[in-house]
Short mmCIF file of C-alpha atoms in Angstrom, two decimals:
data_model
loop_
_atom_site.label_atom_id
_atom_site.label_comp_id
_atom_site.label_asym_id
_atom_site.label_seq_id
_atom_site.Cartn_x
_atom_site.Cartn_y
_atom_site.Cartn_z
CA PRO A 1 -46.38 -14.49 -21.23
CA ALA A 2 -49.83 -13.25 -21.70
CA ASP A 3 -48.94 -11.06 -24.14
CA PHE A 4 -46.88 -13.55 -26.47
CA ALA A 5 -50.29 -15.59 -26.19
CA ALA A 6 -52.34 -12.80 -27.22
CA VAL A 7 -50.29 -12.05 -30.50
CA TRP A 8 -50.22 -15.50 -31.43
CA ALA A 9 -53.90 -16.14 -30.58
CA TRP A 10 -54.73 -13.07 -33.25
CA GLY A 11 -52.33 -14.33 -35.79
CA LEU A 12 -53.98 -17.82 -35.43
CA GLY A 13 -57.22 -16.17 -35.57
CA ALA A 14 -56.67 -14.39 -38.40
CA MET A 15 -55.21 -17.16 -40.04
CA VAL A 16 -58.63 -18.96 -39.50
CA VAL A 17 -60.77 -16.07 -40.42
CA GLY A 18 -58.47 -15.70 -43.71
CA ALA A 19 -58.90 -19.13 -44.44
CA ILE A 20 -62.59 -19.10 -44.41
CA GLY A 21 -62.79 -15.81 -46.19
CA PHE A 22 -60.60 -17.37 -49.11
CA PHE A 23 -62.70 -20.57 -49.23
CA ILE A 24 -66.40 -18.40 -49.51
CA LEU A 25 -64.42 -15.81 -52.06
CA MET A 26 -62.89 -18.88 -54.06
CA THR A 27 -66.61 -20.56 -54.15
CA LEU A 28 -67.90 -17.27 -55.32
CA VAL A 29 -65.65 -16.49 -57.75
CA MET A 30 -65.61 -20.23 -59.12
CA ARG A 31 -69.43 -19.99 -59.72
CA LEU A 32 -69.53 -16.56 -61.06
CA SER A 33 -66.76 -17.22 -63.37
CA MET A 34 -68.75 -20.61 -64.77
CA VAL A 35 -71.85 -17.93 -65.08
CA ILE A 36 -69.86 -15.68 -67.16
CA ALA A 37 -67.48 -17.38 -69.21
CA GLY A 38 -69.14 -20.79 -69.34
CA ARG A 39 -67.56 -24.05 -68.11
CA GLY A 40 -64.54 -24.14 -70.03
CA ALA A 41 -60.78 -24.47 -68.46
CA SER A 42 -60.48 -20.64 -69.05
CA ALA A 43 -62.86 -19.93 -66.12
CA LEU A 44 -61.36 -22.22 -63.76
CA ILE A 45 -57.69 -21.24 -64.57
CA GLY A 46 -58.81 -17.37 -64.07
CA ALA A 47 -60.43 -18.76 -60.67
CA PHE A 48 -57.39 -20.13 -59.71
CA ALA A 49 -55.37 -17.40 -60.18
CA LEU A 50 -57.81 -14.95 -58.27
CA GLY A 51 -57.73 -17.63 -55.58
CA LEU A 52 -53.98 -17.19 -55.27
CA LEU A 53 -53.63 -13.71 -55.66
CA SER A 54 -56.18 -13.04 -52.78
CA ALA A 55 -54.46 -15.79 -50.60
CA TRP A 56 -51.09 -14.02 -51.57
CA ILE A 57 -52.54 -10.78 -50.31
CA SER A 58 -54.13 -12.08 -47.22
CA TYR A 59 -50.89 -14.04 -46.29
CA LEU A 60 -49.03 -10.79 -46.90
CA LEU A 61 -51.73 -8.76 -44.69
CA ILE A 62 -51.61 -11.10 -41.80
CA GLY A 63 -47.95 -12.12 -41.77
CA SER A 64 -46.88 -8.43 -42.13
CA TYR A 65 -48.94 -7.64 -38.96
CA PHE A 66 -47.89 -10.58 -36.69
CA THR A 67 -44.33 -10.28 -37.75
CA ALA A 68 -44.16 -6.50 -36.96
CA ARG A 69 -46.41 -7.37 -33.33
CA PHE A 70 -44.30 -9.99 -32.76
CA GLN A 71 -41.03 -8.76 -33.19
CA THR A 72 -41.80 -5.22 -31.38
CA LEU A 73 -43.10 -7.07 -28.30
CA VAL A 74 -39.85 -9.74 -28.19
CA TRP A 75 -37.28 -6.55 -28.39
CA GLU A 76 -39.27 -4.16 -26.07
CA ARG A 77 -39.03 -6.39 -23.36
CA THR A 78 -35.09 -7.33 -24.30
CA ALA A 79 -32.51 -5.58 -22.12
CA VAL A 80 -28.97 -5.79 -21.19
CA GLY A 81 -28.43 -4.33 -18.03
CA THR A 82 -29.91 -0.86 -18.12
CA ILE A 83 -30.03 -0.74 -21.76
CA GLY A 84 -33.35 -1.29 -23.37
CA LEU A 85 -34.19 -2.02 -26.96
CA ARG A 86 -36.83 -0.46 -28.82
CA CYS A 87 -38.56 -1.53 -31.74
CA ASP A 88 -40.34 0.93 -34.31
CA ILE A 89 -41.29 -1.07 -37.06
CA GLY A 90 -44.70 -1.21 -38.78
CA ALA A 91 -46.98 -3.05 -40.57
CA TRP A 92 -48.07 -1.19 -43.41
CA ARG A 93 -44.28 -0.51 -44.20
CA LEU A 94 -43.14 -4.24 -43.65
CA LEU A 95 -45.93 -5.30 -46.02
CA ARG A 96 -44.77 -2.61 -48.69
CA VAL A 97 -41.20 -4.22 -48.11
CA GLN A 98 -42.43 -7.67 -48.69
CA MET A 99 -44.31 -7.09 -51.58
CA ARG A 100 -41.90 -5.07 -53.46
CA ASN A 101 -39.07 -7.89 -52.88
CA THR A 102 -41.95 -10.47 -53.92
CA LEU A 103 -42.45 -8.79 -57.19
CA TRP A 104 -38.90 -8.41 -57.65
CA VAL A 105 -38.45 -12.40 -57.10
CA ILE A 106 -40.98 -12.80 -59.59
CA LEU A 107 -39.93 -10.41 -62.35
CA THR A 108 -36.03 -11.60 -62.00
CA LEU A 109 -37.28 -15.38 -61.77
CA GLY A 110 -35.81 -15.70 -58.50
CA ILE A 111 -32.52 -13.56 -58.83
CA TYR A 112 -33.00 -11.24 -56.60
CA ARG A 113 -33.89 -13.61 -53.63
CA PRO A 114 -30.87 -12.84 -51.52
CA PHE A 115 -31.46 -9.32 -52.37
CA ALA A 116 -34.71 -9.43 -51.14
CA ALA A 117 -33.65 -11.51 -47.79
CA ILE A 118 -31.07 -8.54 -47.13
CA ARG A 119 -33.48 -5.67 -47.72
CA LEU A 120 -35.77 -7.17 -45.16
CA ALA A 121 -33.28 -7.73 -42.57
CA ARG A 122 -32.07 -4.05 -43.16
CA TYR A 123 -35.45 -2.87 -42.64
CA ARG A 124 -36.04 -4.79 -39.32
CA LEU A 125 -32.83 -3.96 -38.25
CA GLU A 126 -33.30 -0.20 -39.12
CA CYS A 127 -36.36 -0.41 -36.89
CA MET A 128 -34.47 -0.96 -33.54
CA SER A 129 -32.52 0.99 -31.37
CA ALA A 130 -31.27 1.01 -27.97
CA SER A 131 -32.10 3.43 -24.92
CA HIS A 132 -29.73 4.88 -22.41
CA MET A 133 -26.90 4.84 -24.57
CA ARG A 134 -24.84 6.63 -22.17
CA THR A 135 -23.91 3.96 -20.04
CA LEU A 136 -23.04 1.35 -23.31
CA ASP A 137 -19.50 2.21 -22.27
CA GLY A 138 -20.02 0.44 -18.91
CA VAL A 139 -21.26 -2.98 -20.41
CA ALA A 140 -18.80 -3.12 -23.43
CA ALA A 141 -15.85 -2.53 -20.87
CA ARG A 142 -15.12 -5.73 -19.03
CA PRO A 143 -12.80 -5.74 -16.02
CA ASP A 144 -11.31 -9.24 -17.24
CA ASP A 145 -10.77 -8.39 -20.78
CA ARG A 146 -8.30 -10.93 -22.41
CA ARG A 147 -6.49 -10.86 -25.23
CA VAL A 148 -7.93 -13.40 -27.68
CA GLY A 149 -5.25 -15.33 -29.76
CA ALA A 150 -5.00 -16.46 -33.18
CA THR A 151 -5.53 -20.22 -32.15
CA GLY A 152 -9.04 -19.44 -31.18
CA GLU A 153 -9.88 -17.71 -33.94
CA GLY A 154 -8.16 -20.31 -36.23
CA ALA A 155 -10.20 -22.97 -34.47
CA ALA A 156 -13.31 -21.70 -34.97
CA GLU A 157 -12.66 -20.87 -38.50
CA PHE A 158 -11.20 -24.50 -39.06
CA PHE A 159 -14.87 -25.84 -37.25
CA ASP A 160 -16.71 -23.46 -39.83
CA MET A 161 -18.38 -22.32 -36.52
CA ASP A 162 -20.11 -18.82 -36.56
CA VAL A 163 -21.02 -17.37 -33.64
CA GLY A 164 -22.89 -13.90 -34.13
CA ILE A 165 -25.87 -12.05 -34.00
#
């Protein structure tokens, strides 16, 4: 629990620091743009666009680190019998995947969104591996393995139940 609390505390602390930094940056940019471009609407639009860009980048930086650290923490402590899981996700690689996805979603006006979700899920799953693979046969083989009939599968399909990972 202490490790999970530390990751959450770091994430929340980084968000608070990021919000304060964002506020200071926005104040400086707005004042600077008013001095350079005058008090027109173009100065405010430029400051607003720069502020949104900096907020997006800070969100991606903090979010990528938090996601990578939390996923590693969860999966490294998960085991099925003697089989443990490993997670080698990297925050910088995750950041690159998310930035590319966001860029493609913007360029395609949202059409790329399903592909972006698949790309992100694929990367997160590719970073995982299992340890002690020699005992995987023992987990898969159950002594009371019964045949599954078509009735159970049909009922699950009828009720639109999806049970899976």
